[in-house]
Short mmCIF file of C-alpha atoms in Angstrom, two decimals:
data_model
loop_
_atom_site.label_atom_id
_atom_site.label_comp_id
_atom_site.label_asym_id
_atom_site.label_seq_id
_atom_site.Cartn_x
_atom_site.Cartn_y
_atom_site.Cartn_z
CA UNK A 1220 0.02 0.00 -0.04
CA UNK A 1221 1.32 3.49 -0.84
CA UNK A 1222 1.33 6.29 1.73
CA UNK A 1223 0.40 9.87 0.73
CA UNK A 1224 3.38 11.96 1.94
CA UNK A 1225 1.85 15.31 0.77
CA UNK A 1226 2.98 17.78 -1.93
CA UNK A 1227 6.58 16.60 -2.06
CA UNK A 1228 8.74 16.90 -5.16
CA UNK A 1229 9.89 13.37 -5.76
CA UNK A 1230 11.83 13.51 -9.04
CA UNK A 1231 15.22 13.22 -7.45
CA UNK A 1232 18.02 12.17 -7.85
CA UNK A 1233 19.31 14.69 -10.37
CA UNK A 1234 22.84 15.21 -11.68
CA UNK A 1235 25.00 17.49 -9.50
CA UNK A 1236 26.77 20.19 -11.44
CA UNK A 1237 28.98 23.16 -10.81
CA UNK A 1238 27.88 26.23 -12.69
CA UNK A 1239 30.70 28.57 -13.76
CA UNK A 1240 30.06 32.24 -14.31
CA UNK A 1241 32.18 35.30 -15.06
CA UNK A 1242 31.11 38.30 -13.05
CA UNK A 1243 32.35 41.85 -12.68
CA UNK A 1244 35.89 42.56 -13.66
CA UNK A 1245 36.10 39.14 -15.33
CA UNK A 1246 36.09 37.24 -12.03
CA UNK A 1247 35.15 33.56 -12.14
CA UNK A 1248 32.65 32.18 -9.65
CA UNK A 1249 31.45 28.61 -9.08
CA UNK A 1250 28.12 27.38 -7.68
CA UNK A 1251 26.85 23.92 -6.97
CA UNK A 1252 23.50 23.45 -8.74
CA UNK A 1253 21.51 20.19 -8.69
CA UNK A 1254 18.22 21.65 -9.99
CA UNK A 1255 18.87 20.89 -13.56
CA UNK A 1256 16.64 19.50 -16.28
CA UNK A 1257 16.22 18.74 -19.97
CA UNK A 1258 13.93 21.02 -21.95
CA UNK A 1259 14.68 19.62 -25.45
CA UNK A 1260 17.52 17.86 -27.23
CA UNK A 1261 19.51 21.13 -27.36
CA UNK A 1262 18.22 23.06 -24.35
CA UNK A 1263 18.54 22.63 -20.60
CA UNK A 1264 17.06 24.27 -17.52
CA UNK A 1265 18.99 25.53 -14.46
CA UNK A 1266 17.01 26.58 -11.38
CA UNK A 1267 19.01 28.79 -9.03
CA UNK A 1268 17.79 30.45 -5.87
CA UNK A 1269 17.43 34.19 -6.65
CA UNK A 1270 19.62 35.16 -3.73
CA UNK A 1271 22.72 33.36 -5.03
CA UNK A 1272 25.54 35.69 -6.01
CA UNK A 1273 25.99 33.89 -9.41
CA UNK A 1274 22.55 35.13 -10.45
CA UNK A 1275 23.98 38.66 -11.01
CA UNK A 1276 26.57 37.33 -13.41
CA UNK A 1277 24.14 35.08 -15.32
CA UNK A 1278 21.62 37.88 -15.65
CA UNK A 1279 24.27 40.24 -16.94
CA UNK A 1280 26.28 38.09 -19.37
CA UNK A 1281 23.50 35.52 -20.27
CA UNK A 1282 26.22 32.87 -20.38
CA UNK A 1283 27.46 30.08 -18.06
CA UNK A 1284 29.12 26.69 -17.94
CA UNK A 1285 27.59 23.49 -16.56
CA UNK A 1286 30.39 21.25 -15.27
CA UNK A 1287 29.36 17.61 -14.43
CA UNK A 1288 30.67 16.42 -11.15
CA UNK A 1289 32.38 13.08 -10.53
CA UNK A 1290 33.61 11.59 -7.26
CA UNK A 1291 37.16 12.94 -7.78
CA UNK A 1292 36.21 16.57 -6.95
CA UNK A 1293 32.94 16.17 -5.09
CA UNK A 1294 34.08 17.76 -1.84
CA UNK A 1295 35.32 20.87 -3.65
CA UNK A 1296 32.10 20.97 -5.72
CA UNK A 1297 30.00 20.65 -2.49
CA UNK A 1298 31.95 23.50 -0.93
CA UNK A 1299 30.92 25.84 -3.77
CA UNK A 1300 27.38 25.48 -2.65
CA UNK A 1301 28.11 26.25 1.02
CA UNK A 1302 29.80 29.68 0.72
CA UNK A 1303 28.61 32.79 -1.13
CA UNK A 1304 30.68 34.26 -3.95
CA UNK A 1305 29.78 37.67 -2.57
CA UNK A 1306 31.85 36.94 0.55
CA UNK A 1307 34.33 34.27 -0.59
CA UNK A 1308 36.59 34.21 -3.66
CA UNK A 1309 35.82 30.84 -5.23
CA UNK A 1310 37.75 31.47 -8.45
CA UNK A 1311 40.80 29.37 -7.58
CA UNK A 1312 38.89 26.30 -6.25
CA UNK A 1313 39.21 24.45 -9.57
CA UNK A 1314 41.94 24.54 -12.23
CA UNK A 1315 40.10 25.84 -15.28
CA UNK A 1316 40.40 27.41 -18.64
CA UNK A 1317 37.96 29.44 -20.79
CA UNK A 1318 36.06 27.50 -23.43
CA UNK A 1319 35.42 28.65 -26.96
CA UNK A 1320 32.35 30.66 -25.85
CA UNK A 1321 34.45 32.33 -23.08
CA UNK A 1322 33.00 30.41 -20.08
CA UNK A 1323 35.01 28.74 -17.41
CA UNK A 1324 35.63 24.98 -17.91
CA UNK A 1325 36.69 22.93 -14.95
CA UNK A 1326 39.77 20.83 -15.88
CA UNK A 1327 38.61 17.98 -13.60
CA UNK A 1328 35.09 17.78 -14.96
CA UNK A 1329 34.63 14.88 -17.38
CA UNK A 1330 31.92 16.76 -19.31
CA UNK A 1331 31.28 20.52 -19.57
CA UNK A 1332 28.60 22.43 -21.54
CA UNK A 1333 28.95 26.13 -22.31
CA UNK A 1334 25.52 27.68 -22.44
CA UNK A 1335 23.69 30.84 -23.41
CA UNK A 1336 20.56 31.85 -21.55
CA UNK A 1337 17.67 32.26 -24.01
CA UNK A 1338 14.80 32.68 -21.51
CA UNK A 1339 14.34 33.33 -17.77
CA UNK A 1340 11.42 33.07 -15.44
CA UNK A 1341 11.03 33.38 -11.69
CA UNK A 1342 8.89 31.22 -9.43
CA UNK A 1343 8.93 30.48 -5.66
CA UNK A 1344 12.17 32.49 -5.17
CA UNK A 1345 14.10 30.72 -7.92
CA UNK A 1346 15.42 32.08 -11.20
CA UNK A 1347 14.92 29.50 -13.89
CA UNK A 1348 17.20 29.71 -16.93
CA UNK A 1349 16.45 28.04 -20.20
CA UNK A 1350 19.80 27.60 -21.88
CA UNK A 1351 20.96 26.71 -25.37
CA UNK A 1352 24.01 24.56 -25.38
CA UNK A 1353 26.81 26.22 -27.33
CA UNK A 1354 29.65 23.74 -26.86
CA UNK A 1355 30.02 20.36 -25.10
CA UNK A 1356 33.50 19.13 -24.08
CA UNK A 1357 34.05 15.50 -23.01
CA UNK A 1358 37.23 13.81 -22.00
CA UNK A 1359 38.27 11.55 -24.86
CA UNK A 1360 38.53 8.46 -22.61
CA UNK A 1361 34.84 9.05 -21.51
CA UNK A 1362 33.56 8.72 -25.12
CA UNK A 1363 32.17 5.53 -26.60
CA UNK A 1364 33.17 4.12 -30.00
CA UNK A 1365 30.59 6.33 -31.72
CA UNK A 1366 32.03 9.56 -30.11
CA UNK A 1367 29.10 9.90 -27.59
CA UNK A 1368 29.45 10.34 -23.84
CA UNK A 1369 29.73 6.96 -22.13
CA UNK A 1370 28.07 7.37 -18.73
CA UNK A 1371 29.51 4.11 -17.42
CA UNK A 1372 32.89 5.84 -17.67
CA UNK A 1373 31.72 9.39 -16.79
CA UNK A 1374 29.89 8.22 -13.62
CA UNK A 1375 28.29 11.56 -12.77
CA UNK A 1376 27.39 12.19 -9.16
CA UNK A 1377 23.65 12.47 -8.42
CA UNK A 1378 22.06 14.63 -5.76
CA UNK A 1379 19.11 13.23 -3.81
CA UNK A 1380 16.67 15.31 -1.72
CA UNK A 1381 15.25 15.53 0.95
CA UNK A 1382 18.15 13.65 2.59
CA UNK A 1383 20.79 15.81 0.96
CA UNK A 1384 22.86 12.74 -0.08
CA UNK A 1385 25.08 12.15 -3.18
CA UNK A 1386 24.73 8.89 -5.10
CA UNK A 1387 27.02 6.94 -7.51
CA UNK A 1388 26.04 6.10 -11.04
CA UNK A 1389 27.51 3.94 -13.75
CA UNK A 1390 25.74 0.56 -14.12
CA UNK A 1391 23.74 -0.31 -17.27
CA UNK A 1392 20.55 -2.10 -16.43
CA UNK A 1393 18.94 -2.28 -19.88
CA UNK A 1394 18.67 -0.94 -23.42
CA UNK A 1395 16.09 1.74 -24.00
CA UNK A 1396 13.48 0.76 -26.65
CA UNK A 1397 14.81 -2.80 -26.99
CA UNK A 1398 13.46 -3.69 -23.55
CA UNK A 1399 10.03 -2.27 -24.47
CA UNK A 1400 9.94 -4.08 -27.85
CA UNK A 1401 10.88 -7.42 -26.09
CA UNK A 1402 8.18 -6.75 -23.46
CA UNK A 1403 5.64 -6.09 -26.19
CA UNK A 1404 6.44 -9.28 -27.97
CA UNK A 1405 5.80 -11.31 -24.84
CA UNK A 1406 2.25 -9.80 -24.72
CA UNK A 1407 1.31 -11.11 -28.18
#
């Protein structure tokens, strides 16, 4: 029997990311963001609390980077979500370089997307950015034979709420579409 637990958002876990921005005077800032989503095959959504320091840079430049987190730098990534860029200089936390669109790319991140904000809306104290992906960088050893990201090698960290825990990824449990076709054939 299922228990009604109220109006709880229960779509977690989601990928944990570090968003990179460039603020005033070209200063890099990092922010842990786990409220991310897919809008289409070339657009993503970032939901950031309106009080975060990074919001100013995103609103001004309309550009940012989304750096996938793996276990190798999880503690540093978590730290970026615990201190404010208004009070703490977070620029040197990660070795980085600027990507082709001019956004900061974390060297340790196995997959990074440079994005441009194409739409913004606010709800419940959060700024929600619809972003077009300009460039995607993937470590060569994390690509499959077809040149696509291999998530069994990437092993992005997931964030789960309401317990505020991080989870491991990486195991394949089935083939999308093939499983459904096989299931459909057993019904005939």
